[in-house]
């Protein structure tokens, strides 16, 4: 019986750690999702949003756009991509300057890194939190 106790304890610890990591991932993902009450507001904003540097091209939709965290490095904006947590550079021509965002949060429209785009840090559109 003693031989089984160590592997069993290890298995239980692994399960607990896995559950805690999953809970943290879910909390982090939830922080980047829209509150349910704001979903219609975001869907309308995203469905009518066009690329600042190509005004006839859509920024995509709710599948590619989401609230995000940002950081500044040497005066440049970097936004956190939801799929891998990597901060990607925001080209100045992709920053929305002609309309306010719907909720004062930062919003990024970008394909997932595995989408097959030539550049893995492709950005369709970006809205800085607050009035732009």
Short mmCIF file of N, CA and C in Angstrom, two decimals:
data_model
loop_
_atom_site.label_atom_id
_atom_site.label_comp_id
_atom_site.label_asym_id
_atom_site.label_seq_id
_atom_site.Cartn_x
_atom_site.Cartn_y
_atom_site.Cartn_z
N UNK A 1 0.82 -1.19 0.00
CA UNK A 1 0.00 0.00 0.00
C UNK A 1 0.86 1.25 0.00
N UNK A 2 1.98 1.21 0.70
CA UNK A 2 2.84 2.38 0.78
C UNK A 2 3.41 2.75 -0.58
N UNK A 3 3.69 1.74 -1.43
CA UNK A 3 4.22 2.02 -2.75
C UNK A 3 3.26 2.85 -3.58
N UNK A 4 1.99 2.68 -3.40
CA UNK A 4 0.99 3.41 -4.17
C UNK A 4 0.73 4.81 -3.64
N UNK A 5 1.06 5.04 -2.40
CA UNK A 5 0.70 6.34 -1.81
C UNK A 5 1.45 7.49 -2.45
N UNK A 6 2.72 7.32 -2.75
CA UNK A 6 3.49 8.41 -3.35
C UNK A 6 2.99 8.76 -4.74
N UNK A 7 2.80 7.78 -5.64
CA UNK A 7 2.25 8.13 -6.95
C UNK A 7 0.84 8.72 -6.85
N UNK A 8 0.04 8.21 -5.93
CA UNK A 8 -1.32 8.73 -5.78
C UNK A 8 -1.30 10.18 -5.31
N UNK A 9 -0.42 10.50 -4.36
CA UNK A 9 -0.29 11.88 -3.89
C UNK A 9 0.20 12.76 -5.02
N UNK A 10 1.16 12.28 -5.78
CA UNK A 10 1.67 13.06 -6.92
C UNK A 10 0.58 13.31 -7.94
N UNK A 11 -0.22 12.29 -8.22
CA UNK A 11 -1.32 12.45 -9.17
C UNK A 11 -2.32 13.48 -8.68
N UNK A 12 -2.66 13.41 -7.40
CA UNK A 12 -3.61 14.37 -6.83
C UNK A 12 -3.06 15.80 -6.90
N UNK A 13 -1.78 15.97 -6.59
CA UNK A 13 -1.17 17.29 -6.66
C UNK A 13 -1.17 17.83 -8.09
N UNK A 14 -0.88 16.95 -9.04
CA UNK A 14 -0.91 17.38 -10.44
C UNK A 14 -2.31 17.81 -10.85
N UNK A 15 -3.32 17.06 -10.41
CA UNK A 15 -4.70 17.43 -10.74
C UNK A 15 -5.07 18.77 -10.13
N UNK A 16 -4.67 19.00 -8.89
CA UNK A 16 -4.96 20.27 -8.23
C UNK A 16 -4.27 21.42 -8.94
N UNK A 17 -2.99 21.24 -9.27
CA UNK A 17 -2.26 22.30 -9.97
C UNK A 17 -2.86 22.57 -11.34
N UNK A 18 -3.24 21.52 -12.04
CA UNK A 18 -3.84 21.67 -13.35
C UNK A 18 -5.16 22.44 -13.25
N UNK A 19 -5.96 22.12 -12.25
CA UNK A 19 -7.24 22.81 -12.07
C UNK A 19 -7.01 24.28 -11.74
N UNK A 20 -5.98 24.58 -10.94
CA UNK A 20 -5.71 25.97 -10.59
C UNK A 20 -5.22 26.76 -11.81
N UNK A 21 -4.35 26.17 -12.61
CA UNK A 21 -3.87 26.83 -13.83
C UNK A 21 -5.04 27.07 -14.78
N UNK A 22 -5.92 26.07 -14.93
CA UNK A 22 -7.07 26.23 -15.81
C UNK A 22 -7.98 27.35 -15.31
N UNK A 23 -8.19 27.43 -14.00
CA UNK A 23 -9.03 28.50 -13.43
C UNK A 23 -8.41 29.87 -13.70
N UNK A 24 -7.08 29.98 -13.55
CA UNK A 24 -6.40 31.24 -13.83
C UNK A 24 -6.52 31.61 -15.30
N UNK A 25 -6.38 30.62 -16.20
CA UNK A 25 -6.54 30.87 -17.63
C UNK A 25 -7.95 31.35 -17.94
N UNK A 26 -8.94 30.72 -17.32
CA UNK A 26 -10.33 31.12 -17.55
C UNK A 26 -10.58 32.54 -17.05
N UNK A 27 -10.01 32.89 -15.89
CA UNK A 27 -10.16 34.25 -15.36
C UNK A 27 -9.50 35.25 -16.29
N UNK A 28 -8.31 34.93 -16.77
CA UNK A 28 -7.59 35.82 -17.67
C UNK A 28 -8.37 35.98 -18.98
N UNK A 29 -8.89 34.87 -19.50
CA UNK A 29 -9.66 34.93 -20.75
C UNK A 29 -10.95 35.73 -20.52
N UNK A 30 -11.59 35.53 -19.38
CA UNK A 30 -12.82 36.27 -19.09
C UNK A 30 -12.56 37.77 -19.01
N UNK A 31 -11.39 38.15 -18.54
CA UNK A 31 -11.06 39.57 -18.44
C UNK A 31 -10.94 40.20 -19.83
N UNK A 32 -10.63 39.40 -20.84
CA UNK A 32 -10.48 39.93 -22.20
C UNK A 32 -11.76 39.76 -23.02
N UNK A 33 -12.76 39.11 -22.46
CA UNK A 33 -14.04 38.98 -23.15
C UNK A 33 -14.93 40.15 -22.76
N UNK A 34 -16.00 40.28 -23.48
CA UNK A 34 -16.95 41.34 -23.20
C UNK A 34 -17.91 40.91 -22.11
N UNK A 35 -18.25 41.83 -21.21
CA UNK A 35 -19.33 41.49 -20.27
C UNK A 35 -20.59 41.21 -21.08
N UNK A 36 -21.39 40.22 -20.69
CA UNK A 36 -22.58 39.86 -21.47
C UNK A 36 -23.48 41.07 -21.78
N UNK A 37 -23.60 41.98 -20.85
CA UNK A 37 -24.47 43.14 -21.07
C UNK A 37 -23.94 44.06 -22.16
N UNK A 38 -22.62 43.99 -22.45
CA UNK A 38 -22.01 44.84 -23.47
C UNK A 38 -21.91 44.18 -24.84
N UNK A 39 -22.29 42.92 -24.95
CA UNK A 39 -22.13 42.19 -26.21
C UNK A 39 -22.80 42.89 -27.40
N UNK A 40 -24.06 43.34 -27.30
CA UNK A 40 -24.66 44.03 -28.45
C UNK A 40 -23.91 45.31 -28.84
N UNK A 41 -23.41 46.03 -27.86
CA UNK A 41 -22.65 47.25 -28.11
C UNK A 41 -21.38 46.94 -28.90
N UNK A 42 -20.66 45.89 -28.48
CA UNK A 42 -19.43 45.51 -29.17
C UNK A 42 -19.70 44.95 -30.56
N UNK A 43 -20.74 44.13 -30.68
CA UNK A 43 -21.06 43.57 -31.99
C UNK A 43 -21.36 44.69 -32.99
N UNK A 44 -22.08 45.71 -32.55
CA UNK A 44 -22.39 46.83 -33.44
C UNK A 44 -21.11 47.59 -33.80
N UNK A 45 -20.28 47.85 -32.79
CA UNK A 45 -19.03 48.58 -33.03
C UNK A 45 -18.14 47.81 -34.01
N UNK A 46 -17.93 46.52 -33.75
CA UNK A 46 -17.05 45.73 -34.61
C UNK A 46 -17.61 45.58 -36.03
N UNK A 47 -18.91 45.39 -36.14
CA UNK A 47 -19.49 45.15 -37.47
C UNK A 47 -19.47 46.40 -38.36
N UNK A 48 -19.28 47.56 -37.76
CA UNK A 48 -19.24 48.81 -38.54
C UNK A 48 -17.86 49.46 -38.55
N UNK A 49 -16.87 48.75 -38.04
CA UNK A 49 -15.51 49.29 -37.92
C UNK A 49 -14.73 48.95 -39.18
N UNK A 50 -14.06 49.96 -39.73
CA UNK A 50 -13.23 49.77 -40.93
C UNK A 50 -11.79 50.15 -40.63
N UNK A 51 -10.87 49.54 -41.37
CA UNK A 51 -9.45 49.79 -41.15
C UNK A 51 -9.13 51.28 -41.35
N UNK A 52 -8.46 51.88 -40.39
CA UNK A 52 -8.13 53.30 -40.52
C UNK A 52 -7.32 53.62 -41.78
N UNK A 53 -6.44 52.72 -42.19
CA UNK A 53 -5.61 52.97 -43.36
C UNK A 53 -6.24 52.46 -44.66
N UNK A 54 -7.37 51.75 -44.58
CA UNK A 54 -8.12 51.27 -45.73
C UNK A 54 -9.61 51.36 -45.40
N UNK A 55 -10.19 52.56 -45.46
CA UNK A 55 -11.56 52.78 -44.97
C UNK A 55 -12.66 51.95 -45.63
N UNK A 56 -12.38 51.30 -46.75
CA UNK A 56 -13.41 50.48 -47.38
C UNK A 56 -13.32 49.02 -46.95
N UNK A 57 -12.31 48.68 -46.13
CA UNK A 57 -12.10 47.30 -45.70
C UNK A 57 -12.49 47.15 -44.22
N UNK A 58 -13.30 46.15 -43.95
CA UNK A 58 -13.76 45.90 -42.58
C UNK A 58 -12.61 45.42 -41.69
N UNK A 59 -12.71 45.74 -40.41
CA UNK A 59 -11.73 45.24 -39.44
C UNK A 59 -12.00 43.79 -39.09
N UNK A 60 -12.97 43.23 -39.63
CA UNK A 60 -13.45 41.86 -39.39
C UNK A 60 -14.66 41.90 -38.49
N UNK A 61 -14.67 41.10 -37.43
CA UNK A 61 -15.89 41.00 -36.64
C UNK A 61 -15.58 40.57 -35.22
N UNK A 62 -16.60 40.14 -34.53
CA UNK A 62 -16.46 39.74 -33.13
C UNK A 62 -15.48 38.58 -32.95
N UNK A 63 -15.24 37.80 -33.99
CA UNK A 63 -14.31 36.68 -33.89
C UNK A 63 -12.86 37.15 -33.84
N UNK A 64 -12.55 38.26 -34.49
CA UNK A 64 -11.18 38.75 -34.56
C UNK A 64 -10.90 39.93 -33.63
N UNK A 65 -11.95 40.53 -33.07
CA UNK A 65 -11.80 41.74 -32.27
C UNK A 65 -12.14 41.46 -30.81
N UNK A 66 -11.40 42.09 -29.92
CA UNK A 66 -11.60 41.84 -28.49
C UNK A 66 -10.92 42.92 -27.67
N UNK A 67 -11.38 43.10 -26.42
CA UNK A 67 -10.69 44.02 -25.51
C UNK A 67 -9.31 43.46 -25.20
N UNK A 68 -8.36 44.34 -24.94
CA UNK A 68 -7.01 43.87 -24.69
C UNK A 68 -6.26 44.79 -23.74
N UNK A 69 -5.15 44.30 -23.25
CA UNK A 69 -4.25 45.09 -22.43
C UNK A 69 -3.17 45.66 -23.34
N UNK A 70 -2.60 46.79 -22.94
CA UNK A 70 -1.52 47.38 -23.74
C UNK A 70 -0.35 47.73 -22.84
N UNK A 71 0.76 47.97 -23.49
CA UNK A 71 1.91 48.56 -22.81
C UNK A 71 2.64 49.42 -23.83
N UNK A 72 3.35 50.39 -23.31
CA UNK A 72 4.15 51.27 -24.17
C UNK A 72 5.61 50.90 -24.02
N UNK A 73 6.28 50.79 -25.15
CA UNK A 73 7.72 50.54 -25.17
C UNK A 73 8.33 51.57 -26.11
N UNK A 74 9.19 52.42 -25.59
CA UNK A 74 9.84 53.47 -26.38
C UNK A 74 8.82 54.30 -27.16
N UNK A 75 7.68 54.60 -26.52
CA UNK A 75 6.66 55.43 -27.15
C UNK A 75 5.75 54.71 -28.13
N UNK A 76 5.95 53.41 -28.33
CA UNK A 76 5.12 52.63 -29.24
C UNK A 76 4.13 51.78 -28.45
N UNK A 77 2.96 51.57 -29.04
CA UNK A 77 1.92 50.77 -28.39
C UNK A 77 2.10 49.30 -28.76
N UNK A 78 2.00 48.45 -27.76
CA UNK A 78 2.00 47.01 -27.94
C UNK A 78 0.73 46.47 -27.28
N UNK A 79 -0.03 45.63 -27.99
CA UNK A 79 -1.28 45.07 -27.48
C UNK A 79 -1.12 43.57 -27.26
N UNK A 80 -1.77 43.10 -26.23
CA UNK A 80 -1.69 41.67 -25.88
C UNK A 80 -2.65 40.86 -26.74
N UNK A 81 -2.07 39.91 -27.48
CA UNK A 81 -2.88 39.02 -28.32
C UNK A 81 -3.47 37.94 -27.43
N UNK A 82 -4.76 37.69 -27.56
CA UNK A 82 -5.45 36.79 -26.63
C UNK A 82 -5.03 35.33 -26.77
N UNK A 83 -4.68 34.90 -27.98
CA UNK A 83 -4.39 33.49 -28.19
C UNK A 83 -3.12 33.01 -27.51
N UNK A 84 -2.11 33.85 -27.50
CA UNK A 84 -0.83 33.41 -26.93
C UNK A 84 -0.27 34.36 -25.87
N UNK A 85 -0.98 35.45 -25.59
CA UNK A 85 -0.53 36.39 -24.56
C UNK A 85 0.66 37.23 -24.97
N UNK A 86 1.07 37.13 -26.22
CA UNK A 86 2.22 37.89 -26.72
C UNK A 86 1.81 39.33 -27.01
N UNK A 87 2.64 40.28 -26.62
CA UNK A 87 2.40 41.68 -26.95
C UNK A 87 2.93 41.95 -28.35
N UNK A 88 2.04 42.39 -29.23
CA UNK A 88 2.43 42.65 -30.62
C UNK A 88 2.40 44.16 -30.88
N UNK A 89 3.29 44.64 -31.75
CA UNK A 89 3.34 46.08 -32.02
C UNK A 89 2.12 46.54 -32.82
N UNK A 90 1.64 47.72 -32.47
CA UNK A 90 0.50 48.31 -33.18
C UNK A 90 1.03 49.37 -34.14
N UNK A 91 0.91 49.13 -35.44
CA UNK A 91 1.35 50.14 -36.40
C UNK A 91 0.49 51.40 -36.25
N UNK A 92 1.11 52.56 -36.34
CA UNK A 92 0.36 53.81 -36.14
C UNK A 92 -0.79 53.96 -37.14
N UNK A 93 -0.64 53.43 -38.34
CA UNK A 93 -1.70 53.56 -39.33
C UNK A 93 -2.92 52.68 -39.01
N UNK A 94 -2.80 51.76 -38.05
CA UNK A 94 -3.91 50.89 -37.66
C UNK A 94 -4.68 51.43 -36.45
N UNK A 95 -4.22 52.53 -35.86
CA UNK A 95 -4.88 53.11 -34.69
C UNK A 95 -6.07 53.95 -35.15
N UNK A 96 -7.24 53.63 -34.60
CA UNK A 96 -8.47 54.35 -34.92
C UNK A 96 -8.41 55.76 -34.35
N UNK A 97 -8.65 56.75 -35.20
CA UNK A 97 -8.61 58.14 -34.75
C UNK A 97 -9.90 58.90 -35.10
N UNK A 98 -10.82 58.23 -35.81
CA UNK A 98 -12.01 58.92 -36.31
C UNK A 98 -13.30 58.58 -35.58
N UNK A 99 -13.24 57.69 -34.62
CA UNK A 99 -14.43 57.38 -33.83
C UNK A 99 -14.02 56.89 -32.46
N UNK A 100 -14.90 57.12 -31.50
CA UNK A 100 -14.64 56.65 -30.14
C UNK A 100 -14.96 55.16 -30.05
N UNK A 101 -14.25 54.48 -29.17
CA UNK A 101 -14.59 53.08 -28.97
C UNK A 101 -15.80 52.99 -28.04
N UNK A 102 -16.45 51.84 -27.99
CA UNK A 102 -17.74 51.76 -27.31
C UNK A 102 -17.71 51.80 -25.79
N UNK A 103 -16.58 51.49 -25.18
CA UNK A 103 -16.60 51.32 -23.73
C UNK A 103 -15.37 51.88 -23.00
N UNK A 104 -14.52 52.59 -23.70
CA UNK A 104 -13.34 53.15 -23.05
C UNK A 104 -12.20 52.17 -22.84
N UNK A 105 -12.36 50.93 -23.31
CA UNK A 105 -11.30 49.92 -23.20
C UNK A 105 -10.49 49.89 -24.49
N UNK A 106 -9.31 49.30 -24.43
CA UNK A 106 -8.50 49.08 -25.64
C UNK A 106 -9.11 47.91 -26.40
N UNK A 107 -9.14 48.01 -27.73
CA UNK A 107 -9.68 46.92 -28.56
C UNK A 107 -8.71 46.64 -29.69
N UNK A 108 -8.50 45.35 -29.93
CA UNK A 108 -7.60 44.88 -30.98
C UNK A 108 -8.37 43.97 -31.92
N UNK A 109 -8.17 44.16 -33.21
CA UNK A 109 -8.67 43.22 -34.22
C UNK A 109 -7.43 42.66 -34.91
N UNK A 110 -7.23 41.37 -34.73
CA UNK A 110 -6.04 40.73 -35.29
C UNK A 110 -6.33 39.24 -35.48
N UNK A 111 -5.73 38.64 -36.49
CA UNK A 111 -5.92 37.20 -36.67
C UNK A 111 -5.10 36.44 -35.63
N UNK A 112 -5.51 35.21 -35.32
CA UNK A 112 -4.68 34.40 -34.42
C UNK A 112 -3.34 34.11 -35.08
N UNK A 113 -2.32 33.86 -34.28
CA UNK A 113 -0.98 33.64 -34.87
C UNK A 113 -0.92 32.46 -35.82
N UNK A 114 -1.84 31.54 -35.72
CA UNK A 114 -1.83 30.35 -36.58
C UNK A 114 -2.68 30.51 -37.83
N UNK A 115 -3.15 31.72 -38.12
CA UNK A 115 -4.08 31.94 -39.23
C UNK A 115 -3.41 31.91 -40.60
N UNK A 116 -2.10 31.83 -40.66
CA UNK A 116 -1.42 31.72 -41.94
C UNK A 116 -1.11 33.04 -42.62
N UNK A 117 -1.20 34.14 -41.87
CA UNK A 117 -0.82 35.42 -42.46
C UNK A 117 0.68 35.49 -42.61
N UNK A 118 1.14 36.25 -43.58
CA UNK A 118 2.57 36.37 -43.87
C UNK A 118 3.34 36.81 -42.63
N UNK A 119 2.78 37.77 -41.90
CA UNK A 119 3.43 38.23 -40.66
C UNK A 119 2.62 37.74 -39.48
N UNK A 120 3.30 37.21 -38.48
CA UNK A 120 2.59 36.67 -37.32
C UNK A 120 2.05 37.77 -36.41
N UNK A 121 2.46 39.02 -36.63
CA UNK A 121 1.98 40.11 -35.79
C UNK A 121 1.05 41.05 -36.56
N UNK A 122 0.30 40.49 -37.51
CA UNK A 122 -0.64 41.27 -38.30
C UNK A 122 -1.70 41.90 -37.40
N UNK A 123 -2.01 43.17 -37.67
CA UNK A 123 -3.06 43.91 -36.95
C UNK A 123 -4.01 44.47 -37.99
N UNK A 124 -5.31 44.23 -37.80
CA UNK A 124 -6.30 44.82 -38.70
C UNK A 124 -6.67 46.21 -38.21
N UNK A 125 -7.00 46.33 -36.91
CA UNK A 125 -7.44 47.60 -36.33
C UNK A 125 -7.11 47.63 -34.84
N UNK A 126 -6.99 48.84 -34.32
CA UNK A 126 -6.76 49.01 -32.89
C UNK A 126 -7.44 50.27 -32.42
N UNK A 127 -8.12 50.20 -31.29
CA UNK A 127 -8.76 51.37 -30.67
C UNK A 127 -8.18 51.54 -29.27
N UNK A 128 -7.61 52.70 -29.02
CA UNK A 128 -7.04 52.99 -27.72
C UNK A 128 -8.15 53.33 -26.74
N UNK A 129 -8.02 52.87 -25.53
CA UNK A 129 -9.03 53.14 -24.50
C UNK A 129 -9.26 54.63 -24.32
N UNK A 130 -10.49 55.01 -24.03
CA UNK A 130 -10.83 56.42 -23.88
C UNK A 130 -11.11 57.02 -25.25
N UNK A 131 -11.36 58.30 -25.27
CA UNK A 131 -11.62 58.98 -26.54
C UNK A 131 -10.37 58.97 -27.39
N UNK A 132 -10.54 58.71 -28.68
CA UNK A 132 -9.39 58.68 -29.59
C UNK A 132 -9.47 59.80 -30.58
#
